[in-house]
Amino acid sequence: MLHLQNYINGTFLAPVSGAYLPNINPATGEVYSQIPDSDERDVQAAVEAAQAAFPAWSAFSAEKRGRFLIKLSELIDQNLERLAKAETTDNGKPLSLSRTVDIPRASSNLYFFGTGVQHFASEAHSMEGVAVNYTVRKPLGVVACISPWNLPLYLFTWKIAPALAAGNCVVAKPSEITPYTAHLLAELCVEAGLPAGVLNIVHGTGPKAGAAMCEHPEVKAISFTGGTQTGKTIARTAAPMFKKLSLELGGKNATVIFADCDFEKTVSTALQAAFANQGQICLCGSRILVERPLYDRFKAAFLERVKNLTVGDPMEEGSRMGALVSEVHLQKVQNYIALAQEEGGTLLTGGERVYMKGRCANGYFLQPTVFEGLPHTCRTNTEEIFGPVVTLMPFDTEEEALTYANYTQYGLAASVWTQDLTRAHRVAHQLQSGIVWVNTWLLRDLRTPFGGTKQSGVGREGGWEALRFFTDPQNVCIKL
Ligand code: NDP
């Protein structure tokens, strides 16, 4: 049985407690590895290692730090297949997705910030003839990066790359449910020659290891992606300590389809937005709003395609949908399916657990599920399900579509489907979400600000936003 270890001060260490947690392959239901059940003592060791590494790491030139990240990115590319298989084993997502999205994106994150930091500049403000101000951007010191299970290495690197590039030393925790690729990344850090203590990876549970990272007085900033409730807990811890906080939280995103859309493109992308990664992407479009004249036609075409989504062993090439990440999560999603029925929804397709034969007989598979006939105000349409469950809702006017779309506590992402350019801009500007895609979904440029409004989070990741988050500006004013 594989035993993962913490990566602290450049070496692999058992947890101080000696206790381990089982790690399950969600496609088979089998325990396949043990991970450290770390506590505040492991976090303390990681913070001390990061503190010790900080003076030298922050004194490196941006180019030198950047080169380490680029080297790591290259090593990820060289280990693509191994990492993709590890991600699929850990998370249950189709191998094709790990191969084409998760792992390549992890490599891109490191490459992007490894090169980007070399172009990072700060402002100067001239007071004509009187003084000149210039801004120095200083790394913060030791920062914490905490990531969720849905896009494990992808989101882990999305945080640690800008933190390290900006000159910080990092204490990081992947989700206890999907720790494997973070462990493999630690091995690649050793191969890349990353100085000891610059990146420390502590495995374990959120309430124990994660909370200890957030509570530690020497951790100057927390970059967190996860659920809104956890975000609130972290914010409560961080606020009295005046830590910088970046929170990327839940979503309940609308796909807003007007009758003049490019029909084929809209149906196929709405399908992808609904069910990619078994609906476990914070950006998934789980509420599909369709202008009434197109509603029946869209519904028929959409359901036809849903029926062709093969749920199967994620390691097999033909599987379009794999397993949900855990049994607990599967039950949560199934509870929402029951709730949708209690709330009066009409089940159009799916709704049942899928029982496989062979190696995946005990896996956590669920049919892609579509409901209609639910009001936009009900719990099914306002709470984050984070699984392969979507609702269809017709609308008559643009105002109605906007009311429906904005009627949640969340404000992460939305997509708008129309050929009317003016309407696209008008609707985009009125959507209460940090990201709006027009006639596309999940098209990402890493330079753009990424994050949500309302209860979807605080702050933005990506590009300069991330490098600004991980640095403190200091203004120097020189009298002429
Ligand atoms: P959680 O909030 O449960 O966990 C996220 C991370 O936080 C995990 O590493 C978890 O550890 C850790 N954690 C849990 N409790 C604490 C705590 N008290 N203190 C510190 N850390 C803690 O989210 P999930 O892993 O369930 O991920 C799904 C959620 O993430 C969804 O709501 C989804 O919308 C959101 N998400 C948001 C994205 C965005 O960019 N806005 C992107 C992707 C996902 P452990 O798992 O080990 O308990």
XYZ file of C-alpha atoms and ligand atoms in Angstrom:
528
model
C 0.000 0.000 0.000
C 1.275 3.434 -0.968
C 2.114 5.650 2.032
C 2.269 9.341 1.195
C 4.471 11.580 3.329
C 4.558 15.242 4.121
C 7.124 17.252 2.195
C 8.785 19.558 4.704
C 12.122 21.316 4.383
C 12.909 19.381 1.234
C 12.442 15.946 2.772
C 9.624 13.436 3.041
C 8.430 13.022 6.603
C 5.884 10.926 8.429
C 3.324 12.883 10.437
C 4.397 13.611 14.011
C 1.353 11.745 15.322
C 2.210 8.669 13.256
C -1.457 8.541 12.236
C -2.621 8.016 8.667
C -5.907 8.372 6.820
C -7.186 6.015 4.138
C -7.311 7.379 0.597
C -9.954 5.846 -1.633
C -10.103 5.382 -5.383
C -13.663 6.594 -6.086
C -14.006 4.479 -9.212
C -13.448 1.259 -7.280
C -14.298 2.201 -3.705
C -10.980 0.670 -2.613
C -8.450 2.152 -0.248
C -5.282 2.420 -2.297
C -3.077 4.674 -0.207
C -2.575 6.088 3.258
C -1.989 9.758 3.813
C -0.569 11.602 6.816
C -3.172 12.770 9.310
C -1.106 15.857 10.074
C -1.741 18.261 12.910
C -0.437 21.586 14.191
C 2.975 20.065 14.946
C 3.549 19.181 11.297
C 2.286 22.618 10.289
C 4.673 24.203 12.793
C 7.609 22.326 11.237
C 6.493 23.384 7.762
C 6.156 27.041 8.765
C 9.583 27.005 10.403
C 11.122 25.505 7.259
C 9.401 28.131 5.115
C 10.563 30.943 7.399
C 14.135 29.692 7.224
C 14.013 29.470 3.429
C 12.410 32.866 2.907
C 15.432 35.224 3.120
C 17.355 33.401 0.382
C 14.371 32.636 -1.849
C 13.017 36.183 -1.740
C 16.488 37.531 -2.495
C 16.739 35.512 -5.723
C 16.068 37.484 -8.870
C 12.644 37.034 -10.431
C 14.386 35.273 -13.287
C 16.049 32.761 -10.997
C 12.815 31.967 -9.177
C 11.016 31.828 -12.491
C 13.479 29.278 -13.812
C 12.681 26.891 -10.981
C 8.999 27.108 -11.837
C 9.666 26.606 -15.515
C 11.769 23.556 -14.667
C 8.888 22.165 -12.612
C 6.533 22.816 -15.501
C 8.847 20.873 -17.823
C 9.002 17.981 -15.368
C 5.215 17.898 -15.230
C 5.155 17.676 -19.026
C 7.655 14.824 -18.949
C 5.537 12.992 -16.362
C 2.197 13.765 -17.970
C 0.947 10.204 -18.245
C 1.960 9.210 -14.741
C 0.385 12.321 -13.236
C -2.782 11.937 -15.311
C -3.230 8.361 -14.137
C -2.609 9.426 -10.540
C -5.204 12.192 -10.833
C -7.794 9.868 -12.287
C -7.109 7.223 -9.651
C -7.498 9.784 -6.904
C -10.429 11.763 -8.230
C -12.434 9.461 -10.514
C -12.389 11.825 -13.489
C -11.933 10.426 -17.000
C -8.284 9.863 -17.858
C -8.812 11.819 -21.066
C -9.697 14.863 -18.958
C -6.704 14.481 -16.660
C -4.483 14.128 -19.732
C -5.841 17.038 -21.711
C -6.964 19.491 -19.033
C -5.798 18.934 -15.460
C -2.141 18.071 -15.898
C -1.389 20.329 -18.893
C -2.999 23.191 -17.014
C -0.871 22.479 -13.934
C 2.178 22.748 -16.164
C 0.846 25.966 -17.721
C 0.251 27.523 -14.311
C 3.898 27.052 -13.363
C 5.164 28.154 -16.758
C 2.847 31.155 -16.837
C 3.910 32.534 -13.454
C 7.524 31.456 -13.915
C 7.730 33.632 -17.004
C 5.138 36.215 -15.919
C 6.974 37.272 -12.797
C 9.878 38.336 -14.980
C 7.586 40.961 -16.527
C 5.973 42.057 -13.274
C 6.540 45.746 -12.697
C 5.329 48.333 -10.261
C 4.144 51.896 -10.713
C 5.847 55.246 -10.369
C 3.897 58.455 -9.771
C 5.591 61.700 -10.602
C 4.493 64.901 -8.814
C 5.767 67.283 -11.441
C 8.817 69.086 -10.164
C 8.019 68.282 -6.530
C 8.605 64.596 -5.890
C 8.584 61.172 -7.399
C 6.854 58.168 -5.862
C 7.653 54.625 -6.721
C 6.071 51.443 -5.478
C 8.087 48.490 -4.283
C 6.274 45.164 -4.215
C 7.585 42.915 -1.481
C 6.783 39.261 -0.942
C 4.797 38.607 2.210
C 6.867 35.852 3.806
C 5.197 32.534 4.581
C 1.822 32.027 2.919
C -0.726 29.211 3.019
C -2.325 27.679 -0.072
C -5.313 25.372 0.447
C -6.999 23.701 -2.496
C -10.030 21.453 -3.110
C -10.497 18.025 -4.628
C -12.229 18.749 -7.906
C -9.222 19.914 -9.953
C -6.452 18.754 -7.640
C -3.095 19.542 -9.246
C -4.615 22.217 -11.485
C -5.815 24.337 -8.534
C -2.899 23.463 -6.261
C -0.398 24.840 -8.783
C -2.677 27.791 -9.607
C -1.991 28.990 -6.065
C 1.552 27.943 -5.324
C 2.961 29.173 -8.650
C 2.220 32.906 -8.138
C 3.042 32.653 -4.431
C 6.489 31.229 -5.151
C 7.092 33.410 -8.186
C 6.506 36.524 -6.101
C 9.167 35.397 -3.629
C 7.098 33.862 -0.842
C 7.669 30.515 0.795
C 4.653 28.285 0.908
C 2.924 25.891 3.241
C 0.314 24.094 1.167
C -2.402 21.527 1.694
C -4.220 19.622 -1.015
C -7.594 18.117 -0.189
C -7.264 14.982 1.891
C -9.527 13.295 -0.672
C -7.137 13.947 -3.573
C -3.576 14.274 -2.255
C -1.726 12.068 -4.712
C -0.607 14.473 -7.419
C 0.541 17.019 -4.822
C 2.740 14.262 -3.416
C 4.127 13.541 -6.882
C 4.723 17.250 -7.369
C 6.853 17.203 -4.221
C 8.977 14.491 -5.827
C 9.362 16.691 -8.888
C 10.406 19.620 -6.652
C 13.283 17.478 -5.405
C 14.204 16.619 -9.000
C 14.005 20.295 -9.985
C 16.389 21.205 -7.167
C 13.942 23.572 -5.529
C 15.671 24.809 -2.369
C 14.525 23.109 0.826
C 11.696 24.826 2.671
C 10.537 26.969 -0.245
C 7.490 24.768 -0.775
C 6.167 22.567 2.024
C 3.233 20.224 1.536
C 1.303 19.087 4.569
C -1.345 16.416 4.087
C -4.346 15.891 6.282
C -7.830 17.111 7.042
C -9.111 20.630 6.693
C -10.341 21.070 10.249
C -7.002 19.873 11.639
C -4.075 20.577 9.301
C -5.868 23.262 7.251
C -7.109 25.121 10.295
C -3.643 24.999 11.896
C -2.203 26.658 8.778
C -4.823 29.410 8.877
C -4.369 29.992 12.612
C -0.574 30.138 12.540
C 0.552 33.685 13.361
C 3.524 33.507 10.991
C 1.328 32.729 7.983
C 0.792 36.127 6.419
C -1.730 35.296 3.730
C -4.162 32.523 2.894
C -5.130 31.600 -0.620
C -8.082 29.243 -0.396
C -10.313 27.533 -2.926
C -13.188 25.471 -1.642
C -16.695 25.648 -0.300
C -18.385 28.842 0.884
C -18.928 27.527 4.428
C -15.240 26.663 4.785
C -14.402 30.098 3.375
C -16.462 31.697 6.141
C -14.634 29.683 8.797
C -11.269 30.707 7.388
C -12.315 34.353 7.139
C -13.325 34.294 10.819
C -9.869 32.999 11.743
C -7.958 35.360 9.482
C -9.802 38.629 10.153
C -8.581 39.388 13.690
C -5.038 38.524 12.611
C -5.286 40.875 9.593
C -4.084 38.223 7.195
C -4.447 38.792 3.483
C -7.159 36.546 2.174
C -8.060 35.265 -1.259
C -11.202 33.136 -1.269
C -12.428 31.297 -4.341
C -15.683 29.696 -3.270
C -18.775 28.014 -4.596
C -20.896 28.765 -7.642
C -24.371 28.191 -9.054
C -23.801 29.329 -12.553
C -26.358 30.136 -15.210
C -26.162 29.257 -18.878
C -28.373 31.883 -20.550
C -29.508 30.850 -24.013
C -31.349 33.197 -26.379
C -33.358 31.972 -29.345
C -30.933 33.536 -31.838
C -27.946 31.482 -30.654
C -25.806 29.247 -32.843
C -27.868 26.183 -31.974
C -25.412 23.320 -32.476
C -22.555 25.074 -30.746
C -24.821 26.078 -27.872
C -26.201 22.594 -27.256
C -22.807 20.921 -27.293
C -21.142 23.516 -25.064
C -24.070 23.708 -22.625
C -23.737 19.930 -22.305
C -20.050 20.184 -21.592
C -20.621 23.043 -19.133
C -23.215 20.962 -17.315
C -21.420 17.644 -17.017
C -17.664 18.117 -17.428
C -15.813 16.481 -14.537
C -19.200 15.003 -13.439
C -20.432 18.548 -12.837
C -17.764 19.046 -10.183
C -16.260 22.269 -11.480
C -17.060 25.491 -9.691
C -17.688 27.021 -13.147
C -20.161 24.386 -14.358
C -23.407 25.775 -15.748
C -25.993 23.964 -13.656
C -28.973 26.221 -14.377
C -29.783 26.318 -18.065
C -32.112 29.190 -18.946
C -33.576 29.004 -22.445
C -35.664 31.628 -24.263
C -39.121 30.125 -24.643
C -39.347 29.925 -28.460
C -36.251 27.704 -28.431
C -37.056 25.773 -25.260
C -38.615 22.587 -26.685
C -36.100 22.250 -29.474
C -33.194 22.810 -27.095
C -34.601 20.369 -24.547
C -34.986 17.608 -27.120
C -31.470 18.043 -28.518
C -29.903 18.390 -25.079
C -31.563 15.256 -23.702
C -30.561 13.299 -26.782
C -26.937 14.173 -26.135
C -27.149 13.517 -22.416
C -28.206 9.969 -23.224
C -24.999 9.542 -25.216
C -22.751 10.558 -22.328
C -21.139 7.285 -21.367
C -20.645 6.831 -17.661
C -17.811 4.357 -17.283
C -14.498 3.313 -15.839
C -12.524 6.571 -15.904
C -9.424 4.721 -17.056
C -11.188 3.624 -20.242
C -10.902 5.793 -23.324
C -14.615 5.788 -24.181
C -15.827 7.073 -20.811
C -17.194 10.593 -20.972
C -18.121 10.651 -17.292
C -16.303 8.971 -14.441
C -17.012 8.550 -10.732
C -17.983 11.204 -8.237
C -15.177 11.974 -5.856
C -16.422 10.151 -2.749
C -19.312 8.197 -1.324
C -20.204 11.112 0.949
C -20.335 13.438 -2.014
C -22.372 10.956 -4.050
C -24.914 10.824 -1.210
C -25.024 14.612 -1.047
C -25.796 14.820 -4.753
C -28.388 12.045 -4.483
C -30.055 13.991 -1.659
C -30.346 16.945 -4.017
C -31.970 14.714 -6.625
C -34.538 13.681 -4.019
C -34.986 17.328 -3.037
C -35.601 18.374 -6.645
C -38.396 15.805 -6.815
C -39.848 16.960 -3.491
C -39.794 20.513 -4.808
C -41.961 19.438 -7.725
C -39.330 19.057 -10.434
C -39.924 16.775 -13.399
C -37.058 14.325 -13.867
C -36.281 14.344 -17.600
C -33.389 11.907 -17.515
C -30.963 10.247 -15.088
C -31.366 10.443 -11.342
C -29.990 6.985 -10.539
C -26.732 5.658 -9.205
C -24.877 3.600 -11.812
C -23.615 0.191 -10.776
C -20.741 -1.044 -12.909
C -19.463 -4.527 -13.420
C -15.880 -5.653 -12.796
C -13.263 -3.471 -11.163
C -15.625 -0.513 -10.747
C -18.459 -2.482 -9.113
C -18.161 -0.459 -5.902
C -17.477 2.917 -7.521
C -19.454 6.119 -6.953
C -21.092 6.624 -10.330
C -24.199 8.647 -11.063
C -26.234 9.197 -14.203
C -26.212 12.677 -15.694
C -29.468 14.137 -14.451
C -31.776 16.818 -15.858
C -34.838 18.399 -14.251
C -37.375 20.926 -15.446
C -40.424 22.589 -13.945
C -38.704 24.073 -10.905
C -39.031 27.719 -9.884
C -35.868 29.794 -9.959
C -36.271 30.458 -6.230
C -36.238 26.848 -4.996
C -33.317 25.248 -3.192
C -32.418 23.059 -6.169
C -32.002 26.201 -8.236
C -30.170 28.274 -5.655
C -27.871 25.896 -3.767
C -24.641 24.500 -5.123
C -25.031 20.781 -5.883
C -21.575 20.303 -7.423
C -22.523 17.163 -9.317
C -24.055 16.017 -12.620
C -27.462 17.570 -11.942
C -28.851 20.446 -13.985
C -32.177 22.199 -14.384
C -33.803 23.634 -17.489
C -35.902 26.782 -17.178
C -37.684 28.720 -19.924
C -37.778 32.534 -19.885
C -39.710 35.113 -21.903
C -37.735 38.333 -21.599
C -34.171 39.440 -21.070
C -35.195 40.937 -17.708
C -36.649 37.633 -16.617
C -33.474 35.798 -17.619
C -31.394 38.229 -15.599
C -33.676 37.896 -12.577
C -33.345 34.127 -12.679
C -29.617 34.161 -13.309
C -28.889 36.617 -10.501
C -31.206 34.965 -7.993
C -28.554 33.154 -5.932
C -26.122 34.023 -3.204
C -23.351 33.043 -5.615
C -21.754 35.096 -8.357
C -18.931 33.126 -9.916
C -19.547 32.571 -13.626
C -22.192 32.666 -16.333
C -22.377 32.063 -20.045
C -24.553 33.918 -22.553
C -25.559 32.489 -25.901
C -26.739 34.913 -28.589
C -25.723 36.265 -31.990
C -26.833 39.775 -31.007
C -23.658 41.580 -30.051
C -25.408 44.444 -28.315
C -27.473 42.112 -26.222
C -24.409 40.048 -25.353
C -22.693 43.098 -23.861
C -25.872 44.347 -22.196
C -26.636 41.043 -20.520
C -23.010 40.362 -19.590
C -22.766 43.696 -17.795
C -25.916 43.018 -15.774
C -24.983 39.523 -14.695
C -23.782 39.458 -11.108
C -20.789 37.217 -11.672
C -17.046 37.596 -11.744
C -16.739 35.824 -15.096
C -19.043 35.944 -18.129
C -18.448 33.870 -21.231
C -20.236 34.804 -24.438
C -20.781 31.948 -26.895
C -18.186 29.832 -25.114
C -17.435 28.255 -21.755
C -14.272 27.629 -19.777
C -12.103 29.424 -22.288
C -9.339 30.637 -20.013
C -6.623 33.200 -20.506
C -4.411 33.012 -17.439
C -3.811 36.764 -17.538
C -7.452 37.596 -16.798
C -8.869 38.199 -13.310
C -10.454 35.019 -12.015
C -12.934 34.898 -9.160
C -16.444 35.573 -8.002
C -18.679 38.184 -6.442
C -21.239 37.790 -3.645
C -20.658 34.546 -1.735
C -18.457 33.119 -4.471
C -15.448 34.740 -2.961
C -13.193 37.616 -2.160
C -10.360 38.785 -4.390
C -9.183 37.630 -7.772
C -6.598 35.146 -8.955
C -4.776 35.080 -12.284
C -2.206 37.328 -13.955
C -1.103 40.450 -12.137
C -3.977 40.068 -9.663
C -2.324 37.000 -8.175
C 1.142 38.540 -8.098
C -0.315 41.627 -6.433
C -2.096 39.475 -3.866
C 1.109 37.714 -2.954
C 3.054 40.969 -2.510
C 2.693 44.025 -0.302
C 3.083 47.408 -1.970
C 5.326 49.985 -0.344
C 5.365 53.544 -1.619
C 8.635 55.446 -1.524
C 8.260 59.210 -1.942
C 11.372 61.187 -2.867
C 11.284 64.957 -2.639
C 13.065 66.516 -5.541
P -13.920 22.331 1.101
O -14.235 23.726 1.484
O -14.521 21.242 1.888
O -12.352 22.064 1.162
C -11.415 22.817 0.430
C -10.064 22.686 1.102
O -10.128 23.298 2.386
C -9.646 21.243 1.352
O -8.247 21.145 1.244
C -10.095 21.021 2.773
O -9.420 19.984 3.383
C -9.750 22.366 3.385
N -10.477 22.698 4.611
C -11.657 22.206 5.053
N -11.982 22.775 6.245
C -10.979 23.644 6.562
C -10.721 24.534 7.655
N -11.555 24.656 8.673
N -9.607 25.267 7.629
C -8.748 25.178 6.589
N -8.918 24.349 5.534
C -10.025 23.599 5.511
O -14.256 22.216 -0.429
P -14.215 20.922 -1.319
O -12.870 20.284 -1.256
O -15.417 20.127 -0.983
O -14.345 21.534 -2.786
C -15.553 21.815 -3.373
C -15.874 23.289 -3.240
O -14.860 24.066 -3.815
C -17.138 23.655 -3.989
O -17.939 24.497 -3.196
C -16.617 24.417 -5.193
O -17.510 25.328 -5.722
C -15.422 25.073 -4.633
N -14.516 25.463 -5.700
C -14.383 26.783 -6.015
C -13.591 27.176 -7.069
C -13.404 28.623 -7.395
O -12.448 28.920 -8.090
N -14.254 29.524 -6.951
C -12.879 26.189 -7.884
C -13.083 24.840 -7.460
C -13.876 24.499 -6.413
P -10.022 18.495 3.351
O -10.645 18.262 2.040
O -8.839 17.677 3.543
O -10.987 18.445 4.463
